Amino acid sequence: DAKTTQPPSMDCAEGRAANLPCNHSTISGNEYVYWYRQIHSQGPQYIIHGLKNNETNEMASLIITEDRKSSTLILPHATLRDTAVYYCIVRLLGAYGQNFVFGPGTRLSVLP
Amino acid sequence: GAGVSQSPSNKVTEKGKDVELRCDPISGHTALYWYRQSLGQGLEFLIYFQGNSAPDKSGLPSDRFSAERTGGSVSTLTIQRTQQEDSAVYLCASSQNRDKFYGYTFGSGTRLTVV
């Protein structure tokens, strides 16, 4: 599976959009981009995933570049409860375990 | 249940003792995973169960670690002769099947401290 690169930390003002980048320059054509987040003391929570089209759900939007080498997770109106570590993962649909690697992620701090 | 339940939530044990960690997956979920997360680190895969198939144990760090899943539901992760480097949060997750990745739900974990 492709590896991802994320900044270790970011700050965002409450109410503003949080844009979390992820580089995945070695992604293959059939690998999906997934985003999870982990709020302190909780297990990781699924946010969104996509293959090549931009995706939006009630939590966030996912923007994937045309060459698929990078993506951005957008939290449109960040709240203090969005403070968490955000993980960007690329994987084959149906892969699991060793093929599903969580890196250190980006620690997002939403500031009042 | 409504979510993945893990117990205990916290466990402190002495070096050399054995510990058992329990995971109750979401009812009907056939896939169950164990991960561990050391302080400030990402998630490390340990073991995967899918239905009645033989588990994928390739992530277990040593033969002191073992896991069972009885009746295709509850799973127990056992660590024998615990060492200080075993201190971590142990997370369990379940999904309907491995292809439904976005249905992958994690429990809150068991924080293991070996002293």
mmCIF file of N, CA, C and O in Angstrom, chain B residues 34 47 49 55 57 60 65-69 75-78:
data_model
loop_
_atom_site.group_PDB
_atom_site.id
_atom_site.type_symbol
_atom_site.label_atom_id
_atom_site.label_comp_id
_atom_site.label_asym_id
_atom_site.label_seq_id
_atom_site.Cartn_x
_atom_site.Cartn_y
_atom_site.Cartn_z
ATOM 1 N N TRP B 34 -7.559 -6.543 16.223
ATOM 2 C CA TRP B 34 -6.875 -5.975 17.382
ATOM 3 C C TRP B 34 -5.712 -5.114 16.891
ATOM 4 O O TRP B 34 -4.943 -5.537 16.009
ATOM 5 N N ILE B 47 -3.757 -8.587 15.046
ATOM 6 C CA ILE B 47 -4.400 -9.820 14.607
ATOM 7 C C ILE B 47 -5.773 -9.516 14.032
ATOM 8 O O ILE B 47 -6.402 -8.517 14.386
ATOM 9 N N PHE B 49 -9.539 -11.479 12.727
ATOM 10 C CA PHE B 49 -10.439 -12.615 12.636
ATOM 11 C C PHE B 49 -11.521 -12.301 11.607
ATOM 12 O O PHE B 49 -12.098 -11.219 11.614
ATOM 13 N N PRO B 55 -7.369 -17.121 11.812
ATOM 14 C CA PRO B 55 -7.015 -15.709 11.976
ATOM 15 C C PRO B 55 -5.666 -15.376 11.347
ATOM 16 O O PRO B 55 -4.795 -16.230 11.203
ATOM 17 N N LYS B 57 -2.491 -13.819 12.133
ATOM 18 C CA LYS B 57 -1.733 -13.478 13.342
ATOM 19 C C LYS B 57 -0.423 -12.774 13.018
ATOM 20 O O LYS B 57 0.442 -12.645 13.888
ATOM 21 N N LEU B 60 1.235 -10.076 15.422
ATOM 22 C CA LEU B 60 1.563 -10.319 16.826
ATOM 23 C C LEU B 60 3.077 -10.174 17.017
ATOM 24 O O LEU B 60 3.855 -10.821 16.319
ATOM 25 N N PHE B 65 2.071 -13.164 22.885
ATOM 26 C CA PHE B 65 0.756 -12.627 22.534
ATOM 27 C C PHE B 65 -0.074 -13.701 21.835
ATOM 28 O O PHE B 65 0.415 -14.399 20.949
ATOM 29 N N SER B 66 -1.327 -13.817 22.228
ATOM 30 C CA SER B 66 -2.242 -14.728 21.556
ATOM 31 C C SER B 66 -3.649 -14.148 21.648
ATOM 32 O O SER B 66 -3.927 -13.285 22.481
ATOM 33 N N ALA B 67 -4.519 -14.613 20.786
ATOM 34 C CA ALA B 67 -5.901 -14.133 20.804
ATOM 35 C C ALA B 67 -6.824 -15.250 20.370
ATOM 36 O O ALA B 67 -6.456 -16.109 19.573
ATOM 37 N N GLU B 68 -8.009 -15.212 20.918
ATOM 38 C CA GLU B 68 -9.051 -16.157 20.552
ATOM 39 C C GLU B 68 -10.331 -15.401 20.265
ATOM 40 O O GLU B 68 -10.546 -14.306 20.775
ATOM 41 N N ARG B 69 -11.162 -16.037 19.476
ATOM 42 C CA ARG B 69 -12.497 -15.475 19.248
ATOM 43 C C ARG B 69 -13.482 -16.632 19.331
ATOM 44 O O ARG B 69 -13.501 -17.507 18.470
ATOM 45 N N SER B 75 -13.909 -11.680 21.656
ATOM 46 C CA SER B 75 -12.503 -12.015 21.482
ATOM 47 C C SER B 75 -11.725 -11.666 22.739
ATOM 48 O O SER B 75 -12.044 -10.672 23.422
ATOM 49 N N THR B 76 -10.707 -12.468 23.024
ATOM 50 C CA THR B 76 -9.814 -12.215 24.147
ATOM 51 C C THR B 76 -8.390 -12.162 23.632
ATOM 52 O O THR B 76 -7.946 -13.080 22.941
ATOM 53 N N LEU B 77 -7.696 -11.090 23.969
ATOM 54 C CA LEU B 77 -6.265 -10.954 23.676
ATOM 55 C C LEU B 77 -5.514 -11.237 24.966
ATOM 56 O O LEU B 77 -5.785 -10.605 25.995
ATOM 57 N N THR B 78 -4.603 -12.195 24.910
ATOM 58 C CA THR B 78 -3.836 -12.585 26.097
ATOM 59 C C THR B 78 -2.371 -12.241 25.892
ATOM 60 O O THR B 78 -1.799 -12.526 24.838
#
